[in-house]
CSV table of C-alpha atoms in Angstrom, one decimal:
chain,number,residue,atom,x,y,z
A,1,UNK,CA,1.0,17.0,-8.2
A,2,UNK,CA,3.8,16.6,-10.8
A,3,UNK,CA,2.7,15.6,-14.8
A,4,UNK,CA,1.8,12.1,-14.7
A,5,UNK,CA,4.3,9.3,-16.1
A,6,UNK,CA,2.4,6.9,-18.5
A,7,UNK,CA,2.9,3.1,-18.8
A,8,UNK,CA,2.9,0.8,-22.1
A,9,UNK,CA,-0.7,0.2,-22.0
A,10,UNK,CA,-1.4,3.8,-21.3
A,11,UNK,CA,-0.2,5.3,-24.6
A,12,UNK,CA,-4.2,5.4,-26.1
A,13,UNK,CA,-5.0,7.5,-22.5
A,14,UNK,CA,-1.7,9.4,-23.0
A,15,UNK,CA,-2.3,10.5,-26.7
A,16,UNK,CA,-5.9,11.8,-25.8
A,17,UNK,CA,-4.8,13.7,-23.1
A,18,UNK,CA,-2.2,15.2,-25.7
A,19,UNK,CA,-5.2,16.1,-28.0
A,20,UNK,CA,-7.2,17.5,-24.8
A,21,UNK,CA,-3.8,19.7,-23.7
A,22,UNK,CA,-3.3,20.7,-27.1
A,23,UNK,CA,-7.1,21.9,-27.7
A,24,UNK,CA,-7.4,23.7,-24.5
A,25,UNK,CA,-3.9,25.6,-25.5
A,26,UNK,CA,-5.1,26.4,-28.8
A,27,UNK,CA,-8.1,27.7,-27.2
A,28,UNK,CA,-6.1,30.4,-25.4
A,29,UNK,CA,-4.3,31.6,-27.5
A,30,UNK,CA,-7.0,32.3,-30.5
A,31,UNK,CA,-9.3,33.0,-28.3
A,32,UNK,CA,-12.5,30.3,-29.7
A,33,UNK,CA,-14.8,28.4,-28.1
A,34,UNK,CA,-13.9,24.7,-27.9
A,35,UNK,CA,-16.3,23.3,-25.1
A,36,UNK,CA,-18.6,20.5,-27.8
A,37,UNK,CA,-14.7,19.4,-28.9
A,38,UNK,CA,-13.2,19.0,-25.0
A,39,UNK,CA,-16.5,17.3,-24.1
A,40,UNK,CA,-16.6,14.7,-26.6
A,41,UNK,CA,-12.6,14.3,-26.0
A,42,UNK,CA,-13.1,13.8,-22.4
A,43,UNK,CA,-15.9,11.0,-22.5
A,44,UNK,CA,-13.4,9.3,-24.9
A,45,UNK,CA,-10.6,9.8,-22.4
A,46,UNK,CA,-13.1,8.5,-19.4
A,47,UNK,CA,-14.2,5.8,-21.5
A,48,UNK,CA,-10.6,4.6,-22.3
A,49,UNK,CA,-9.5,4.6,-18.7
A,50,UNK,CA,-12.4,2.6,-17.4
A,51,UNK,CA,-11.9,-0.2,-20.4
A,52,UNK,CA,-7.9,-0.2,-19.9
A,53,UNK,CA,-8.1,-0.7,-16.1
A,54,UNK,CA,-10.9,-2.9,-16.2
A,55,UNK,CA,-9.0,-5.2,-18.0
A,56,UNK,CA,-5.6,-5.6,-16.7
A,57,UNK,CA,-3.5,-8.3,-16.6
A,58,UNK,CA,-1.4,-9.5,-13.7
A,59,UNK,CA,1.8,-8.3,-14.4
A,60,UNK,CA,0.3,-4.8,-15.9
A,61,UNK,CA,-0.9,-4.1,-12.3
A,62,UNK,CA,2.5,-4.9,-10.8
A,63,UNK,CA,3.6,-2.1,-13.5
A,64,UNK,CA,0.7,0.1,-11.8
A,65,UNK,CA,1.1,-0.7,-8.4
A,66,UNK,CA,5.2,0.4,-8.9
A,67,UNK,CA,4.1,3.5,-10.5
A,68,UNK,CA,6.8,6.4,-9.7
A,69,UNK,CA,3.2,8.8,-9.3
A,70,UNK,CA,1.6,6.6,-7.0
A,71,UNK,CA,0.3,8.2,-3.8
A,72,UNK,CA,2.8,6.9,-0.9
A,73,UNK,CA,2.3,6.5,2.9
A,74,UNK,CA,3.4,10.3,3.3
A,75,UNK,CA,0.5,11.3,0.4
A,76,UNK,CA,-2.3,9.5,2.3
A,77,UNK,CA,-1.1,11.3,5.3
A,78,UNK,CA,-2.1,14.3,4.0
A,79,UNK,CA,-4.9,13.5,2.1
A,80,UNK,CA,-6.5,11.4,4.7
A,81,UNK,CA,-5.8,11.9,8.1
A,82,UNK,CA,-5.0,15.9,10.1
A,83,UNK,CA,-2.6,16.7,12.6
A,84,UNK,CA,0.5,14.2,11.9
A,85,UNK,CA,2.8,14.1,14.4
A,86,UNK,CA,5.7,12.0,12.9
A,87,UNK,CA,7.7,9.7,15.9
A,88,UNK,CA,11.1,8.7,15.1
A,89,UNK,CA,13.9,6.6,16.4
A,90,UNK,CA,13.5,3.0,17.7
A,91,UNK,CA,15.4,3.4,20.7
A,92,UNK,CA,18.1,1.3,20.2
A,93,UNK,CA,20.4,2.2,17.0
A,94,UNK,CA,19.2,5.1,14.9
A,95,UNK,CA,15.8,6.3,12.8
A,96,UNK,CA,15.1,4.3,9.6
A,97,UNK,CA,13.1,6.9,7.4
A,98,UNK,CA,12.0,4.0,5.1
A,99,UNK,CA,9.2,3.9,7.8
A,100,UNK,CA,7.4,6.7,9.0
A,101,UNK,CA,4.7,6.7,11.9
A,102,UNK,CA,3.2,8.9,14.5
A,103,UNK,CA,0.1,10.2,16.0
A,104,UNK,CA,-2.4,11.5,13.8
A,105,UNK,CA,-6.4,12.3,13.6
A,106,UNK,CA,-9.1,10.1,11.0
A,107,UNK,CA,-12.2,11.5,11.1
A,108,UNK,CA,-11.6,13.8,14.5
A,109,UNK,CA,-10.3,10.7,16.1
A,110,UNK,CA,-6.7,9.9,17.3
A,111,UNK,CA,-5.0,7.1,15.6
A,112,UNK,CA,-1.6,5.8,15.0
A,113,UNK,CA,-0.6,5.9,11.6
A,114,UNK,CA,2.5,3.8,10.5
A,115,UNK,CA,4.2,2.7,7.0
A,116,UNK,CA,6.7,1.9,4.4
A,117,UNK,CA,7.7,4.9,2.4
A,118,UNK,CA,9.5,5.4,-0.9
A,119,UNK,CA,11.1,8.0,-2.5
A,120,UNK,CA,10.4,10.4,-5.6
A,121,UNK,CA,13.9,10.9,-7.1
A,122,UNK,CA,17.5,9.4,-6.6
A,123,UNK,CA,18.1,11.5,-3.3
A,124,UNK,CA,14.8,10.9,-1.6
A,125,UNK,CA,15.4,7.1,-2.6
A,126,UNK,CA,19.0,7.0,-0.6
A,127,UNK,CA,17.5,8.4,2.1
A,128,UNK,CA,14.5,6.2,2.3
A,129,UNK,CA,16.3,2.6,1.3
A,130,UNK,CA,13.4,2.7,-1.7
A,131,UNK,CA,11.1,1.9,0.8
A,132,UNK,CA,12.9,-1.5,2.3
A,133,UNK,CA,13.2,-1.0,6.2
A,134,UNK,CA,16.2,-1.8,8.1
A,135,UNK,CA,15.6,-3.9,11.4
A,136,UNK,CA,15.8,-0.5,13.3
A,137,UNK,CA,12.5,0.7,11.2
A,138,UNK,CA,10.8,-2.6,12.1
A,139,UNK,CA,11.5,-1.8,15.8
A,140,UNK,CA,10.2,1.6,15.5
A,141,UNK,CA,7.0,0.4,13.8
A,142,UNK,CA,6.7,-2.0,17.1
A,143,UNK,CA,7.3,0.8,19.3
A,144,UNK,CA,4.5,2.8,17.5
A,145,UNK,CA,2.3,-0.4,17.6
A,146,UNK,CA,3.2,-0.5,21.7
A,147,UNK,CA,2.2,3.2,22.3
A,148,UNK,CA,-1.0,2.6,20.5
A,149,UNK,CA,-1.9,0.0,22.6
A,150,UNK,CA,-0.9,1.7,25.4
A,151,UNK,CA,-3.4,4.7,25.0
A,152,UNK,CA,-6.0,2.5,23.6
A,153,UNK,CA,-5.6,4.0,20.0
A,154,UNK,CA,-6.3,2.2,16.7
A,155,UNK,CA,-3.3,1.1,14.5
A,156,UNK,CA,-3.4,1.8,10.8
A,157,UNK,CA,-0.7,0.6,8.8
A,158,UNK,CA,-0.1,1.2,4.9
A,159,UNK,CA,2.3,-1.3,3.5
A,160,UNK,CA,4.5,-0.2,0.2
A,161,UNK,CA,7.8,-1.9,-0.3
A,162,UNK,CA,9.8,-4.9,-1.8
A,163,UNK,CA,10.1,-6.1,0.9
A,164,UNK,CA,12.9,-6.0,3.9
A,165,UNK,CA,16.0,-4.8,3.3
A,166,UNK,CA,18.8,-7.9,2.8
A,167,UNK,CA,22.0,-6.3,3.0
A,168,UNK,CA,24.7,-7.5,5.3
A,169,UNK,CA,24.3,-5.0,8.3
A,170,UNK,CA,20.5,-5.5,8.1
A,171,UNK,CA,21.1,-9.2,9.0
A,172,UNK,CA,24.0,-8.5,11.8
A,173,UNK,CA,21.4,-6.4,13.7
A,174,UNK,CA,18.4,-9.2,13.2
A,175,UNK,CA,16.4,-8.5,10.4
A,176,UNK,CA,14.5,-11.8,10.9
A,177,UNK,CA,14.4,-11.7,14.5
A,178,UNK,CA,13.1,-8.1,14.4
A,179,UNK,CA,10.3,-8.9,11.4
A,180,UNK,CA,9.3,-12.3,13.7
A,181,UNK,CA,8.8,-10.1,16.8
A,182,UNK,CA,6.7,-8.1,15.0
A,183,UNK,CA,4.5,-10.8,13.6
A,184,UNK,CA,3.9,-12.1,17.5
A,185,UNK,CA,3.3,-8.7,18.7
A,186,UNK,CA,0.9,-7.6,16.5
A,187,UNK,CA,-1.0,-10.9,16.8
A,188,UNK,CA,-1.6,-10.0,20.1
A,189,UNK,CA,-2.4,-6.2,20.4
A,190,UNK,CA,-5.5,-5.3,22.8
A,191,UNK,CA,-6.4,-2.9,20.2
A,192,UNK,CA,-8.1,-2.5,16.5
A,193,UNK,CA,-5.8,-2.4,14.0
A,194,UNK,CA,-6.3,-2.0,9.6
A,195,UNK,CA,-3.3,-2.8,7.1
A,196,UNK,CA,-3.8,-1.6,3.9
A,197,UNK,CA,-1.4,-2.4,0.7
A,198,UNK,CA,-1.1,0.9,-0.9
A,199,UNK,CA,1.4,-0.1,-4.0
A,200,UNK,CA,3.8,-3.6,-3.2
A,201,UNK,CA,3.4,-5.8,-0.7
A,202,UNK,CA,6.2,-7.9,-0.5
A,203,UNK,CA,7.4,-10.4,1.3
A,204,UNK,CA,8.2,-10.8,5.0
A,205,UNK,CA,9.0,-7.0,5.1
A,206,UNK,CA,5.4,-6.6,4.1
A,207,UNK,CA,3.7,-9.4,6.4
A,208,UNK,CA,5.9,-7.4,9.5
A,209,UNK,CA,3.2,-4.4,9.6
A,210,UNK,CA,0.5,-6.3,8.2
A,211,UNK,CA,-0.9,-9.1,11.1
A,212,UNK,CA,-4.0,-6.5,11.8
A,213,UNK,CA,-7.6,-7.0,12.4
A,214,UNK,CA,-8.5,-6.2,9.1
A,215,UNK,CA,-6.5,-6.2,5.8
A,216,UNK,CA,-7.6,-4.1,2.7
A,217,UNK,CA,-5.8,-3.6,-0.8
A,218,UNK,CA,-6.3,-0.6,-3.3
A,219,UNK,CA,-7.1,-2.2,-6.4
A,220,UNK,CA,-4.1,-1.8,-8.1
A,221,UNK,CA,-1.8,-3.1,-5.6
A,222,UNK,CA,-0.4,-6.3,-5.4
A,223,UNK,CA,1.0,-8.7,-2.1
A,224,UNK,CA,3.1,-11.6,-2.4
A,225,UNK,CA,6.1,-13.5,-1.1
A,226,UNK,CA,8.5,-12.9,-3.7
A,227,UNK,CA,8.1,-10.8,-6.9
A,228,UNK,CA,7.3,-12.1,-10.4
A,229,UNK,CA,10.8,-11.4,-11.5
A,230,UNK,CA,12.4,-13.0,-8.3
A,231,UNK,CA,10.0,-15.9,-9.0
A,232,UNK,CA,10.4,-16.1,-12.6
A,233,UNK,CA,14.2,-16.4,-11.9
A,234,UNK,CA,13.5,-19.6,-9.3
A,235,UNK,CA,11.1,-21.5,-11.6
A,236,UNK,CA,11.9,-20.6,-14.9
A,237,UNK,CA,15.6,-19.2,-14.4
A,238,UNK,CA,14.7,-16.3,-16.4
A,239,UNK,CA,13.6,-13.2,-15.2
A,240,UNK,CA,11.5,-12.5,-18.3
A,241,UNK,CA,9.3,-15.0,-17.8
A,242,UNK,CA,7.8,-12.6,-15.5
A,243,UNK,CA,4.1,-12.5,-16.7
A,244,UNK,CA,3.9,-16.0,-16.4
A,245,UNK,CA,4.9,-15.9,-12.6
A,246,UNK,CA,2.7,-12.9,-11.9
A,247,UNK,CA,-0.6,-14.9,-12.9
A,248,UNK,CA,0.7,-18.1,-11.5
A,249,UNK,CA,1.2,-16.0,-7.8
A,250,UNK,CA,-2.4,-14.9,-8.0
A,251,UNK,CA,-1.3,-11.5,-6.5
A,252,UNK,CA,-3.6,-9.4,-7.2
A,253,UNK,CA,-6.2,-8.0,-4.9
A,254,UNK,CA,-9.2,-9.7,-6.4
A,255,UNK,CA,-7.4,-13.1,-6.4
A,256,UNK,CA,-6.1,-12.2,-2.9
A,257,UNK,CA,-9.6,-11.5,-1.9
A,258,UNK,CA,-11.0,-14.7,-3.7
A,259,UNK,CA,-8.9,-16.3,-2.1
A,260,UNK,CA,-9.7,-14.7,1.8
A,261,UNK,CA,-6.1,-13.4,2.6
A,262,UNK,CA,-7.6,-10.2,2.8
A,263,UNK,CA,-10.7,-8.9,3.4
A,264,UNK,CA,-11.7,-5.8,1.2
A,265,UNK,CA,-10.4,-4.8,-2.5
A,266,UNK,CA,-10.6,-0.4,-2.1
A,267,UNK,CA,-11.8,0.6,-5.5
A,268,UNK,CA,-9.4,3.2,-7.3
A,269,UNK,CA,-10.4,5.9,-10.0
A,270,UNK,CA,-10.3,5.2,-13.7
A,271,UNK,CA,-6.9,5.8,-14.7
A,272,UNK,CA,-5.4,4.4,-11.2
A,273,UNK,CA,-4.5,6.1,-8.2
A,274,UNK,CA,-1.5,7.7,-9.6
A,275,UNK,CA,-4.2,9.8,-11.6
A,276,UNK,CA,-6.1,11.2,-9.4
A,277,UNK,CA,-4.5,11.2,-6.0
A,278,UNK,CA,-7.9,12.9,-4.1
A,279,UNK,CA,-10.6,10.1,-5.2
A,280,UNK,CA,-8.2,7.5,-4.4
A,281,UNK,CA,-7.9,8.6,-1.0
A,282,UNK,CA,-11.3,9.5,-0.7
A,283,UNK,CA,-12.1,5.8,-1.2
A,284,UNK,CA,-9.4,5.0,1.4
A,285,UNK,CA,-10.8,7.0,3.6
A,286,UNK,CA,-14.1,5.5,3.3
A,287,UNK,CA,-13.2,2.4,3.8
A,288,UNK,CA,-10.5,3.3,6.9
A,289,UNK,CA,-13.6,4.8,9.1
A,290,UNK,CA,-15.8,2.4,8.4
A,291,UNK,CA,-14.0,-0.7,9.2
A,292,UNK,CA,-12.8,1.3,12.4
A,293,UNK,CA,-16.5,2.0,13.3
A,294,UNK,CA,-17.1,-1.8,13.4
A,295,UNK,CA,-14.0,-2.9,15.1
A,296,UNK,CA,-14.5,-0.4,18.1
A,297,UNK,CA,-17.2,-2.4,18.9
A,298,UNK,CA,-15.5,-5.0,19.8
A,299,UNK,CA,-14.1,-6.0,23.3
A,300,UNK,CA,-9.9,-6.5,23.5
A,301,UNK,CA,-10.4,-10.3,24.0
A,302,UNK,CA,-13.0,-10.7,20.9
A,303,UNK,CA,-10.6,-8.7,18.9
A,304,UNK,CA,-7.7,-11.1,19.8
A,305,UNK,CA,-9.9,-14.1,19.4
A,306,UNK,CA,-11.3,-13.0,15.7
A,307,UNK,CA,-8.0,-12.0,15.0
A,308,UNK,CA,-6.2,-15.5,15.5
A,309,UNK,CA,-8.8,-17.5,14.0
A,310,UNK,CA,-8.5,-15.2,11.0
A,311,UNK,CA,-5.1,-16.4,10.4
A,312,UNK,CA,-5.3,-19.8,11.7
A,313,UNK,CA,-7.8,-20.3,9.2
A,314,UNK,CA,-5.8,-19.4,5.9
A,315,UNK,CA,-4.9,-21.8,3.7
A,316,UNK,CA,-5.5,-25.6,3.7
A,317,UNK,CA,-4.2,-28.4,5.7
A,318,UNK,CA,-2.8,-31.9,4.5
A,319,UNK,CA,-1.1,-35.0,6.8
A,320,UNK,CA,0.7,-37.4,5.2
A,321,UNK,CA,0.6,-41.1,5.3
């Protein structure tokens, strides 16, 4: 894994880590014992992580959850699940590699694995439309989705973009049409399904991979309709106003969980996923196979059932007059 990027709020963690690199360097080239000095630099650097991370404002975990070190969809792949077999192609007009998907193993057992993914540099990013999918990669995720339930496979889907991708060829081939089908379909699969938001959930282009069974956030991620600078521009009609938006949204995992839109907040590792790519996805993993275990349980029609009265029941009613 590439040197980490660090954030505003990081430059305490990013100046011990300096003194640690420096200490260790020194220590190879003279030759002298440094161990007391590294330890006592480490607990301060542990210590500092957990105080920074615990305490994090709104719009400082949209700043994590965009980090350009985050583990993507194509990470997890390999740090979770074995054998990936990517699908492409919806079948229709071409491949959109802003979603990938295919067969792959969790814990020995054969799943379908589907999800946004963004790119590391300028290249990757053309290539992958920074994560927002084309129509075309909405109809490839339903196709997965179909062969899943087909073979009586799980669905596991890791949602990571700004949501759908608004251009004018987008909307001629029916971005909205293709996003709504999705949202029917998925209500209705025969078959467990888990939709985790890895890094940005956003929007419709989010909510199209995300109507499963079960929906879990890493901790530093966030899920809304709009971002806090798109909503900051509406109410305010200044972009800037950002960190007002982003704690007005409540889009955070613990609000979102407070507030039962989803249903587990994954714990990440002091410092955020983008610092330590394998406990993150160990946690992921954790919390994958064990919500699998208890949704296998369950009969086709209970699943369906659970799974309607789980949305049905969001929010809160009012009738006028």
């Amino acid at each position: 894994m590439a040197t980490v990027a660090h954030l505003d709020f990081e430059r305490a963690i990013a100046d011990v880590e300096e003194q640690i690199g420096s200490l260790r360097t020194l220590a190879g080239e003279r030759g002298v014992d440094v161990t007391t000095e590294l330890a006592a630099l480490e607990r301060k650097l542990n210590g500092l992580k957990a105080d920074t991370f615990a305490n994090l404002s709104p719009i400082e975990r949209v700043g994590v959850a965009r980090h350009p070190r985050r583990p993507y969809t194509l990470d997890y792949l390999e740090l979770v699940f074995t054998d990936f077999v990517e699908l492409h192609g919806d079948r229709q007009y071409r491949d959109d590699a802003s979603i990938v998907g295919g067969w792959a193993r969790l814990d020995g057992e054969s799943v379908m694995v589907l999800g946004q993914q963004k790119g590391r540099d300028m290249k990757e990013n053309v290539l992958r439309n920074f994560g927002m999918p084309h129509p075309e990669g909405y109809r490839k995720a339903l196709r997965l989705m179909k062969l899943a339930e087909k073979f009586n496979r799980p669905l596991i889907t890791l949602i990571d973009t700004m949501g759908a991708y608004p251009g004018l060829g987008a909307e001629q081939r029916g971005q909205g049409e293709a996003i709504a089908r999705n949202l029917r379909e998925m209500a209705a699969l025969k078959i467990p399904s888990i939709a985790t938001v890895i890094g940005e959930g956003g929007s419709g282009g989010a909510l199209a991979i995300a109507v499963a069974d079960r929906v879990l956030m890493l901790e530093n991620s966030i899920y809304s309709v709009i971002s806090p600078e798109g909503c900051a521009a509406i109410l305010w009609k200044n972009a800037t106003a950002r960190d007002k938006a982003a704690e007005a949204m409540k889009i955070t995992a613990v609000d979102l969980k407070r507030l039962g839109v989803i249903d587990e907040v994954i714990p990440e590792p002091a410092g955020g996923a983008h610092g330590n790519w394998e406990d993150a996805a160990a946690a992921f993993k954790e919390a994958l196979v064990r919500h699998l275990n208890e949704l296998r349980a369950l009969p086709a029609d209970e699943l369906r059932r659970t799974r309607w009265q789980k949305y049905m029941g969001m929010g809160r009613w009012r009738h006028a007059g």
